[in-house]
Coordinates of N, CA and C in Angstrom, one line a residue:
Chain A
X1 N -13.5 17.2 1.4 CA -12.2 16.7 2.0 C -11.2 16.6 0.9
X2 N -9.9 17.0 1.3 CA -8.8 16.9 0.3 C -8.3 15.5 0.3
X3 N -8.5 14.7 1.4 CA -8.0 13.4 1.5 C -6.6 13.4 2.1
X4 N -5.6 12.7 1.4 CA -4.2 12.7 1.8 C -3.5 13.5 0.8
X5 N -2.8 14.5 1.3 CA -2.0 15.4 0.4 C -0.5 15.2 0.7
X6 N 0.3 15.3 -0.3 CA 1.8 15.2 -0.2 C 2.4 16.3 -1.0
X7 N 3.5 16.8 -0.4 CA 4.3 17.8 -1.1 C 5.8 17.5 -0.8
X8 N 6.7 17.8 -1.7 CA 6.4 18.2 -3.1 C 6.0 17.0 -3.9
X9 N 5.6 17.2 -5.2 CA 5.4 16.1 -6.1 C 6.7 15.5 -6.6
X10 N 7.6 16.3 -6.9 CA 8.9 15.9 -7.4 C 10.0 16.6 -6.6
X11 N 11.2 16.0 -6.4 CA 12.3 16.6 -5.8 C 13.6 15.9 -6.2
X12 N 14.6 16.7 -6.5 CA 15.9 16.2 -6.8 C 16.9 16.8 -5.7
X13 N 17.6 15.8 -5.2 CA 18.6 16.2 -4.1 C 20.0 15.7 -4.5
X14 N 20.9 16.4 -3.9 CA 22.3 15.9 -4.0 C 22.6 15.0 -2.8
X15 N 23.5 14.1 -3.0 CA 23.9 13.2 -1.9 C 24.4 14.0 -0.7
X16 N 23.8 13.7 0.5 CA 24.2 14.4 1.7 C 23.2 15.4 2.1
X17 N 22.4 15.9 1.2 CA 21.4 16.9 1.6 C 20.3 16.3 2.4
X18 N 19.6 17.1 3.2 CA 18.5 16.7 4.0 C 17.2 17.4 3.4
X19 N 16.1 16.7 3.7 CA 14.8 17.4 3.3 C 13.7 16.7 4.1
X20 N 12.6 17.3 4.0 CA 11.4 16.8 4.7 C 10.3 16.6 3.6
X21 N 9.7 15.4 3.5 CA 8.5 15.2 2.7 C 7.3 15.4 3.6
X22 N 6.4 16.2 3.1 CA 5.2 16.5 3.9 C 4.0 15.6 3.5
X23 N 3.3 15.3 4.6 CA 2.0 14.5 4.4 C 1.0 15.1 5.3
X24 N -0.2 15.3 4.8 CA -1.3 15.8 5.7 C -2.6 15.1 5.3
X25 N -3.5 14.9 6.2 CA -4.8 14.3 5.9 C -5.8 15.0 6.8
X26 N -7.0 15.2 6.2 CA -8.1 15.9 6.8 C -9.3 15.1 7.2
X27 N -9.0 13.8 7.4 CA -10.1 12.8 7.7 C -10.1 12.4 9.1
X28 N -9.3 13.0 9.9 CA -9.2 12.7 11.4 C -8.8 11.2 11.6
X29 N -7.9 10.7 10.7 CA -7.4 9.3 10.8 C -6.3 9.2 11.9
X30 N -6.4 8.2 12.7 CA -5.4 8.0 13.7 C -4.1 7.3 13.1
X31 N -4.3 6.4 12.2 CA -3.2 5.7 11.6 C -2.6 6.3 10.4
X32 N -1.3 6.6 10.4 CA -0.7 7.1 9.2 C 0.6 6.3 9.0
X33 N 1.0 6.3 7.7 CA 2.2 5.5 7.4 C 2.9 6.1 6.2
X34 N 4.2 5.7 6.1 CA 5.0 6.1 4.9 C 5.6 4.8 4.3
X35 N 5.5 4.8 2.9 CA 6.0 3.7 2.1 C 6.9 4.2 1.1
X36 N 7.9 3.4 0.6 CA 8.6 3.7 -0.6 C 8.3 2.6 -1.6
X37 N 8.3 3.0 -2.9 CA 8.1 2.1 -4.0 C 9.2 2.2 -5.0
X38 N 9.8 1.1 -5.2 CA 10.9 1.0 -6.2 C 10.4 0.3 -7.4
X39 N 11.1 0.5 -8.6 CA 10.6 -0.2 -9.8 C 10.4 -1.7 -9.7
X40 N 9.3 -2.2 -10.1 CA 9.1 -3.6 -10.0 C 8.9 -4.2 -8.6
X41 N 8.7 -3.3 -7.7 CA 8.6 -3.8 -6.3 C 7.2 -3.3 -5.8
X42 N 6.8 -4.0 -4.7 CA 5.7 -3.6 -4.0 C 6.1 -2.4 -3.1
X43 N 5.1 -2.0 -2.3 CA 5.4 -0.9 -1.3 C 6.1 -1.5 -0.1
X44 N 7.1 -0.8 0.4 CA 7.7 -1.2 1.6 C 7.5 -0.1 2.7
X45 N 7.1 -0.6 3.9 CA 6.8 0.3 5.0 C 8.1 0.9 5.6
X46 N 8.1 2.2 5.7 CA 9.3 2.9 6.3 C 9.0 3.2 7.8
X47 N 8.0 3.9 8.1 CA 7.6 4.2 9.5 C 6.1 4.3 9.5
X48 N 5.5 4.2 10.7 CA 4.1 4.4 10.8 C 3.8 5.0 12.2
X49 N 2.5 5.5 12.3 CA 2.1 6.1 13.5 C 0.7 5.7 13.8
X50 N 0.4 5.4 15.1 CA -1.0 5.0 15.4 C -1.7 6.1 16.1
X51 N -1.1 7.2 16.2 CA -1.7 8.4 16.8 C -0.7 9.5 17.1
X52 N -1.2 10.7 17.4 CA -0.3 11.8 17.7 C 0.7 11.4 18.8
X53 N 2.0 11.6 18.6 CA 3.0 11.3 19.6 C 3.5 9.9 19.6
X54 N 2.9 9.1 18.7 CA 3.3 7.6 18.7 C 3.8 7.2 17.3
X55 N 5.0 6.8 17.2 CA 5.6 6.4 15.9 C 6.3 5.1 16.1
X56 N 6.5 4.3 15.1 CA 7.3 3.1 15.1 C 7.9 2.8 13.8
X57 N 8.9 1.9 13.8 CA 9.6 1.6 12.6 C 8.9 0.6 11.8
X58 N 9.0 0.7 10.5 CA 8.5 -0.3 9.6 C 9.6 -1.3 9.1
X59 N 9.6 -1.7 7.9 CA 10.5 -2.6 7.3 C 11.8 -2.0 6.9
X60 N 11.8 -0.8 6.5 CA 13.0 -0.1 6.0 C 13.2 1.3 6.6
X61 N 13.4 1.4 7.9 CA 13.5 2.7 8.5 C 14.8 3.5 8.4
X62 N 15.9 2.8 8.1 CA 17.2 3.4 8.2 C 17.3 4.6 7.2
X63 N 17.8 5.7 7.7 CA 18.0 6.9 6.9 C 16.8 7.9 7.0
X64 N 15.8 7.5 7.7 CA 14.5 8.3 7.7 C 14.1 8.5 9.2
X65 N 13.6 9.7 9.4 CA 13.0 10.0 10.7 C 11.6 10.5 10.5
X66 N 10.7 10.3 11.5 CA 9.3 10.8 11.5 C 9.0 11.3 12.9
X67 N 8.0 12.1 12.9 CA 7.4 12.6 14.1 C 5.9 12.8 13.8
X68 N 5.1 12.8 14.9 CA 3.6 13.0 14.7 C 3.2 13.9 15.9
X69 N 3.3 15.2 15.6 CA 2.9 16.1 16.7 C 1.4 16.5 16.6
X70 N 0.7 16.2 15.5 CA -0.7 16.5 15.3 C -1.3 15.3 14.6
X71 N -2.6 15.1 14.8 CA -3.3 14.0 14.1 C -3.2 14.2 12.6
X72 N -3.2 15.4 12.1 CA -3.3 15.7 10.6 C -1.9 15.5 9.9
X73 N -0.8 15.7 10.5 CA 0.5 15.8 9.8 C 1.4 14.7 10.2
X74 N 2.1 14.2 9.2 CA 3.1 13.1 9.4 C 4.3 13.3 8.5
X75 N 5.2 14.2 8.8 CA 6.3 14.4 7.9 C 7.4 13.3 8.0
X76 N 8.0 13.1 6.8 CA 9.1 12.2 6.7 C 10.4 12.9 6.4
X77 N 11.4 12.7 7.3 CA 12.7 13.5 7.1 C 13.8 12.5 6.6
X78 N 14.5 13.0 5.6 CA 15.7 12.3 5.1 C 16.8 13.0 5.7
X79 N 17.6 12.4 6.5 CA 18.7 13.0 7.3 C 19.9 13.4 6.4
X80 N 20.3 12.5 5.6 CA 21.5 12.7 4.7 C 21.2 11.8 3.5
X81 N 20.7 12.5 2.4 CA 20.2 11.7 1.3 C 21.3 10.9 0.6
X82 N 20.9 9.7 0.2 CA 21.8 8.8 -0.5 C 21.1 8.3 -1.8
X83 N 21.9 8.0 -2.9 CA 21.3 7.5 -4.1 C 20.3 6.3 -3.9
X84 N 20.6 5.5 -2.9 CA 19.7 4.4 -2.6 C 18.3 4.8 -2.2
X85 N 18.1 6.1 -1.8 CA 16.8 6.6 -1.4 C 16.0 7.2 -2.6
X86 N 16.6 7.1 -3.8 CA 15.8 7.4 -5.0 C 14.6 6.5 -5.1
X87 N 13.4 7.0 -5.1 CA 12.2 6.2 -5.0 C 11.0 7.1 -5.1
X88 N 9.8 6.4 -5.2 CA 8.6 7.2 -5.0 C 8.1 6.9 -3.6
X89 N 7.7 7.9 -2.9 CA 7.3 7.8 -1.6 C 5.8 8.1 -1.5
X90 N 5.1 7.2 -0.8 CA 3.7 7.3 -0.6 C 3.3 7.4 0.9
X91 N 2.4 8.3 1.2 CA 1.9 8.5 2.6 C 0.5 7.9 2.5
X92 N 0.1 7.3 3.6 CA -1.3 6.7 3.7 C -1.9 6.9 5.1
X93 N -3.2 6.9 5.1 CA -3.9 7.1 6.4 C -5.2 6.2 6.4
X94 N -5.6 5.9 7.7 CA -6.8 5.2 7.9 C -7.2 5.3 9.3
X95 N -8.5 5.0 9.6 CA -9.0 5.0 11.0 C -8.2 4.1 11.9
X96 N -7.9 2.9 11.4 CA -7.1 2.0 12.1 C -6.3 1.2 11.1
X97 N -5.3 0.4 11.4 CA -4.5 -0.3 10.4 C -5.2 -1.5 9.9
X98 N -6.2 -2.0 10.5 CA -6.9 -3.2 10.0 C -8.3 -3.2 10.4
X99 N -9.0 -4.1 9.8 CA -10.5 -4.2 10.0 C -11.2 -4.1 8.7
X100 N -12.1 -5.1 8.5 CA -12.8 -5.1 7.2 C -13.6 -3.8 7.0
X101 N -13.5 -3.3 5.8 CA -14.2 -2.0 5.5 C -13.4 -0.8 5.9
X102 N -12.3 -1.0 6.5 CA -11.5 0.2 6.9 C -10.5 0.5 5.8
X103 N -10.8 1.4 5.0 CA -10.0 1.7 3.8 C -8.8 2.6 4.2
X104 N -7.7 2.2 3.6 CA -6.4 3.0 3.8 C -6.3 3.9 2.5
X105 N -6.3 5.2 2.8 CA -6.2 6.1 1.7 C -4.7 6.5 1.4
X106 N -4.3 6.5 0.2 CA -3.0 6.9 -0.2 C -2.9 8.3 -0.8
X107 N -1.8 9.0 -0.6 CA -1.6 10.2 -1.3 C -1.1 10.0 -2.7
X108 N -0.9 11.0 -3.4 CA -0.4 10.9 -4.8 C 1.0 10.5 -5.0
X109 N 1.8 10.6 -4.0 CA 3.2 10.3 -4.1 C 4.2 11.4 -4.3
X110 N 5.4 11.3 -3.8 CA 6.5 12.2 -4.1 C 7.6 11.4 -4.8
X111 N 8.0 11.9 -6.0 CA 9.1 11.2 -6.7 C 10.4 11.9 -6.4
X112 N 11.3 11.1 -5.7 CA 12.5 11.7 -5.2 C 13.7 11.1 -6.0
X113 N 14.6 11.9 -6.5 CA 15.8 11.5 -7.1 C 17.0 12.1 -6.3
X114 N 17.9 11.2 -6.0 CA 19.1 11.6 -5.3 C 20.3 11.4 -6.2
X115 N 21.0 12.5 -6.5 CA 22.1 12.4 -7.4 C 23.5 12.2 -6.7
Chain B
X1 N 8.8 -13.0 10.1 CA 8.1 -12.0 9.4 C 7.1 -12.5 8.3
X2 N 6.7 -11.7 7.5 CA 5.8 -12.1 6.4 C 6.4 -11.8 5.1
X3 N 6.2 -12.6 4.1 CA 6.5 -12.3 2.7 C 5.2 -12.6 1.9
X4 N 5.0 -11.7 1.0 CA 3.8 -11.8 0.2 C 4.2 -11.8 -1.3
X5 N 3.7 -12.8 -2.1 CA 4.1 -12.8 -3.5 C 2.9 -13.1 -4.4
X6 N 3.0 -12.5 -5.5 CA 2.0 -12.8 -6.5 C 2.5 -13.9 -7.5
X7 N 1.6 -14.7 -8.0 CA 2.1 -15.8 -8.9 C 2.5 -15.4 -10.2
X8 N 1.9 -14.3 -10.8 CA 2.3 -13.9 -12.1 C 2.5 -12.4 -12.1
X9 N 3.6 -11.9 -12.7 CA 3.9 -10.5 -12.7 C 3.0 -9.8 -13.7
X10 N 2.5 -10.5 -14.7 CA 1.7 -9.8 -15.8 C 0.5 -10.7 -16.1
X11 N -0.6 -10.1 -16.5 CA -1.8 -10.8 -16.9 C -2.5 -10.0 -18.0
X12 N -2.8 -10.7 -19.1 CA -3.4 -10.0 -20.2 C -4.8 -10.7 -20.5
X13 N -5.8 -9.9 -20.5 CA -7.2 -10.5 -20.7 C -7.9 -9.7 -21.8
X14 N -8.9 -10.3 -22.3 CA -9.8 -9.6 -23.3 C -10.9 -8.9 -22.5
X15 N -11.3 -7.8 -23.0 CA -12.4 -7.0 -22.4 C -13.6 -7.9 -22.3
X16 N -14.3 -7.9 -21.2 CA -15.4 -8.7 -21.0 C -15.2 -10.0 -20.3
X17 N -13.9 -10.5 -20.4 CA -13.6 -11.7 -19.7 C -13.5 -11.5 -18.2
X18 N -13.4 -12.6 -17.4 CA -13.2 -12.5 -16.0 C -11.7 -12.6 -15.8
X19 N -11.2 -11.9 -14.8 CA -9.7 -11.9 -14.5 C -9.5 -12.5 -13.1
X20 N -8.5 -13.3 -13.0 CA -8.1 -13.8 -11.6 C -6.7 -13.5 -11.4
X21 N -6.4 -12.8 -10.3 CA -5.1 -12.5 -9.9 C -4.8 -13.2 -8.5
X22 N -3.7 -13.9 -8.5 CA -3.4 -14.8 -7.3 C -2.3 -14.2 -6.5
X23 N -2.3 -14.6 -5.2 CA -1.3 -14.1 -4.3 C -1.1 -15.2 -3.2
X24 N 0.1 -15.3 -2.8 CA 0.5 -16.3 -1.7 C 1.1 -15.5 -0.6
X25 N 0.9 -16.0 0.6 CA 1.6 -15.4 1.8 C 2.2 -16.5 2.6
X26 N 3.2 -16.1 3.5 CA 4.0 -17.1 4.2 C 3.6 -17.2 5.6
X27 N 3.1 -16.2 6.2 CA 2.8 -16.2 7.7 C 1.4 -16.7 8.0
X28 N 1.3 -17.8 8.6 CA 0.0 -18.4 8.9 C -0.7 -17.5 9.9
X29 N 0.0 -16.7 10.6 CA -0.6 -15.8 11.6 C -1.3 -14.6 11.0
X30 N -1.0 -14.3 9.7 CA -1.6 -13.2 9.1 C -3.1 -13.3 9.2
X31 N -3.8 -12.2 9.6 CA -5.2 -12.3 9.7 C -6.0 -11.2 9.0
X32 N -5.4 -10.4 8.2 CA -6.1 -9.3 7.5 C -5.4 -9.1 6.1
X33 N -6.2 -9.1 5.1 CA -5.6 -9.1 3.7 C -6.3 -8.0 2.9
X34 N -5.6 -7.3 2.1 CA -6.2 -6.2 1.3 C -5.7 -6.3 -0.1
X35 N -6.5 -6.0 -1.1 CA -6.1 -5.8 -2.5 C -6.2 -4.3 -2.8
X36 N -5.1 -3.9 -3.5 CA -5.1 -2.5 -4.0 C -4.9 -2.5 -5.5
X37 N -5.3 -1.4 -6.1 CA -5.2 -1.1 -7.5 C -4.3 0.1 -7.7
X38 N -3.3 0.1 -8.5 CA -2.5 1.3 -8.7 C -2.4 1.6 -10.2
X39 N -3.0 2.7 -10.6 CA -2.9 3.2 -12.0 C -1.6 3.9 -12.1
X40 N -1.1 4.0 -13.4 CA 0.2 4.6 -13.6 C 0.2 6.1 -13.1
X41 N 1.3 6.4 -12.3 CA 1.5 7.7 -11.8 C 0.6 8.1 -10.6
X42 N -0.1 7.1 -10.1 CA -1.0 7.4 -8.9 C -0.7 6.6 -7.7
X43 N -1.2 6.9 -6.6 CA -1.1 6.1 -5.4 C -2.0 4.9 -5.5
X44 N -1.7 3.9 -4.7 CA -2.6 2.7 -4.6 C -4.0 3.1 -4.1
X45 N -5.0 2.4 -4.6 CA -6.4 2.6 -4.3 C -7.0 1.3 -3.7
X46 N -7.6 1.4 -2.6 CA -8.2 0.2 -1.9 C -9.3 -0.4 -2.8
X47 N -9.3 -1.7 -2.9 CA -10.3 -2.4 -3.7 C -11.2 -3.1 -2.7
X48 N -10.6 -4.0 -2.0 CA -11.4 -4.9 -1.1 C -10.5 -5.5 -0.1
X49 N -11.1 -5.9 1.1 CA -10.3 -6.5 2.1 C -11.0 -7.7 2.7
X50 N -10.3 -8.5 3.4 CA -10.9 -9.7 4.0 C -10.2 -10.1 5.3
X51 N -10.9 -10.5 6.3 CA -10.3 -11.0 7.5 C -10.1 -12.5 7.4
X52 N -9.3 -13.1 8.2 CA -9.0 -14.5 8.2 C -10.1 -15.4 8.6
X53 N -11.2 -14.8 9.3 CA -12.3 -15.6 9.7 C -13.3 -15.7 8.6
X54 N -13.0 -15.3 7.4 CA -13.9 -15.3 6.2 C -13.1 -16.1 5.1
X55 N -13.9 -16.7 4.2 CA -13.4 -17.4 3.0 C -13.6 -16.6 1.8
X56 N -14.6 -15.7 1.8 CA -15.0 -15.0 0.6 C -15.6 -13.7 0.9
X57 N -15.3 -12.7 0.1 CA -16.0 -11.4 0.3 C -16.2 -10.8 -1.1
X58 N -17.4 -10.2 -1.3 CA -17.7 -9.7 -2.6 C -17.9 -8.2 -2.5
X59 N -17.5 -7.5 -3.6 CA -17.8 -6.1 -3.8 C -18.4 -5.9 -5.1
X60 N -18.3 -4.7 -5.6 CA -18.9 -4.5 -6.9 C -17.9 -5.0 -8.0
X61 N -18.3 -6.0 -8.7 CA -17.5 -6.7 -9.8 C -16.3 -7.4 -9.3
X62 N -16.0 -7.3 -8.0 CA -14.8 -8.0 -7.5 C -15.1 -8.9 -6.3
X63 N -14.4 -10.0 -6.3 CA -14.5 -11.0 -5.2 C -13.1 -11.4 -4.7
X64 N -12.9 -11.5 -3.4 CA -11.7 -12.0 -2.9 C -12.0 -13.3 -2.2
X65 N -11.1 -14.3 -2.6 CA -11.2 -15.6 -2.0 C -10.0 -15.9 -1.1
X66 N -10.1 -16.4 0.0 CA -9.0 -16.7 0.9 C -9.0 -18.2 1.3
X67 N -7.9 -18.8 1.1 CA -7.7 -20.2 1.4 C -6.5 -20.3 2.4
X68 N -6.9 -20.4 3.7 CA -5.9 -20.3 4.8 C -5.1 -21.6 4.8
X69 N -5.6 -22.7 4.3 CA -4.9 -24.0 4.4 C -3.7 -23.9 3.6
X70 N -3.7 -23.3 2.4 CA -2.6 -23.2 1.5 C -2.0 -21.8 1.5
X71 N -2.5 -20.9 2.3 CA -2.0 -19.5 2.4 C -2.1 -18.8 1.1
X72 N -3.2 -18.8 0.5 CA -3.4 -18.3 -0.8 C -4.7 -17.4 -0.9
X73 N -4.6 -16.3 -1.6 CA -5.8 -15.5 -1.8 C -5.8 -15.1 -3.3
X74 N -7.0 -14.8 -3.7 CA -7.2 -14.4 -5.1 C -8.1 -13.3 -5.2
X75 N -8.0 -12.5 -6.3 CA -8.9 -11.4 -6.6 C -9.5 -11.7 -7.9
X76 N -10.8 -11.8 -8.0 CA -11.5 -12.0 -9.2 C -12.2 -10.8 -9.6
X77 N -12.0 -10.4 -10.9 CA -12.7 -9.2 -11.4 C -13.6 -9.7 -12.5
X78 N -14.9 -9.4 -12.4 CA -15.9 -9.9 -13.4 C -16.0 -8.9 -14.5
X79 N -16.2 -9.4 -15.7 CA -16.4 -8.5 -16.9 C -15.4 -7.4 -17.0
X80 N -14.1 -7.8 -17.1 CA -13.0 -6.9 -17.0 C -13.2 -5.8 -18.1
X81 N -12.9 -4.6 -17.7 CA -13.0 -3.4 -18.5 C -11.7 -2.7 -18.8
X82 N -11.5 -2.0 -19.8 CA -10.2 -1.3 -20.1 C -9.8 -0.4 -18.9
X83 N -10.7 0.1 -18.1 CA -10.4 0.9 -16.9 C -9.8 0.1 -15.8
X84 N -9.9 -1.2 -15.9 CA -9.3 -2.1 -14.9 C -7.8 -2.3 -15.1
X85 N -7.3 -1.9 -16.2 CA -5.9 -2.0 -16.5 C -5.1 -1.2 -15.5
X86 N -4.2 -1.9 -14.7 CA -3.5 -1.3 -13.6 C -2.6 -2.4 -13.0
X87 N -1.8 -2.0 -12.0 CA -1.0 -3.0 -11.3 C -1.9 -3.3 -10.0
X88 N -2.0 -4.5 -9.7 CA -2.8 -5.0 -8.5 C -1.8 -5.6 -7.5
X89 N -2.0 -5.1 -6.2 CA -1.1 -5.6 -5.1 C -2.0 -6.2 -4.1
X90 N -1.5 -7.3 -3.5 CA -2.1 -7.9 -2.3 C -1.2 -7.5 -1.2
X91 N -1.8 -7.3 0.0 CA -1.1 -7.0 1.2 C -1.6 -7.8 2.4
X92 N -0.7 -8.1 3.3 CA -1.1 -8.9 4.5 C -0.7 -8.2 5.8
X93 N -1.5 -8.3 6.8 CA -1.2 -7.7 8.1 C -1.2 -8.9 9.1
X94 N 0.0 -9.1 9.7 CA 0.0 -10.2 10.7 C -0.9 -9.9 11.9
X95 N -1.3 -11.0 12.5 CA -2.2 -10.8 13.7 C -1.3 -10.5 14.9
X96 N -1.9 -10.5 16.1 CA -1.1 -10.3 17.3 C -1.3 -8.9 17.9
X97 N -2.4 -8.3 17.6 CA -2.8 -7.0 18.4 C -2.0 -5.8 18.0
X98 N -0.8 -5.7 18.3 CA -0.1 -4.4 18.1 C 0.8 -4.4 16.9
X99 N 0.7 -5.4 16.1 CA 1.6 -5.5 14.9 C 0.8 -4.8 13.7
X100 N 1.3 -3.6 13.3 CA 0.6 -2.9 12.3 C 1.5 -2.8 11.0
X101 N 2.4 -3.7 10.8 CA 3.3 -3.7 9.7 C 2.7 -4.4 8.5
X102 N 2.1 -3.6 7.6 CA 1.4 -4.2 6.4 C 2.5 -4.6 5.4
X103 N 2.5 -5.8 4.9 CA 3.5 -6.3 3.9 C 2.8 -6.4 2.6
X104 N 3.4 -5.8 1.5 CA 2.9 -5.8 0.2 C 3.6 -6.8 -0.7
X105 N 2.9 -7.4 -1.6 CA 3.5 -8.2 -2.7 C 4.0 -7.3 -3.8
X106 N 4.7 -7.8 -4.8 CA 5.3 -7.0 -5.8 C 4.3 -6.5 -6.9
X107 N 3.2 -7.1 -7.0 CA 2.2 -6.6 -7.9 C 2.1 -7.4 -9.2
X108 N 0.9 -7.4 -9.7 CA 0.6 -8.0 -11.1 C 0.1 -6.9 -12.0
X109 N 0.7 -6.8 -13.1 CA 0.2 -5.8 -14.1 C -0.9 -6.4 -14.9
X110 N -2.1 -5.9 -14.8 CA -3.2 -6.4 -15.6 C -3.4 -5.5 -16.8
X111 N -3.4 -6.1 -18.0 CA -3.7 -5.4 -19.2 C -5.0 -5.9 -19.9
X112 N -5.9 -5.0 -20.1 CA -7.2 -5.4 -20.7 C -7.2 -5.0 -22.2
X113 N -7.3 -6.0 -23.1 CA -7.3 -5.7 -24.5 C -8.7 -5.5 -25.0
X114 N -8.9 -4.5 -25.8 CA -10.3 -4.2 -26.3 C -10.7 -5.3 -27.3

């Protein structure tokens, strides 16, 4: 199993550009989520999905869109990039969002810089 | 909502000593807690979790203690090794069935000195 994969690893955008961060998992997990991590901060939840066709907002959803058309893929779209969206983005997946022994797997991250 | 904070942003220990990393949470309805380890340049890695109906859970060299009375949990690492050097995050999930919004603390940087 490849686990959780994210592409690209690095990206530089200009203000106003749009792009999609890709996330895929091959573990048949129902729950997937996107986080951003800023220096000295913990991870903040952007959006999450509890299954194909179902998404919901997290703590910091503004400026981002998601969709979940398949169990495997959960792309994150930046509609019009802003410097405040410069961050490291992590995708994660698990069988369910909670439950002892239910491990949440994280991808390696995408480092995004918006100029 | 929930806020999660760690008591110390940095912790330095000698190799072989035991490490204790503390975390406080604000929402008494939180019923699931997780500790993650994040090495430089990598994504967080699950260490151990605990539900609110438990006070203690042990894994390999790690123990999580939960004190619901004071809304505090700790991660204990036995015989700390250089490979344990990383940032450690606690995270909490509020109860209530359909609330899946995991809240992370800011992290504690653990440095293990040889």
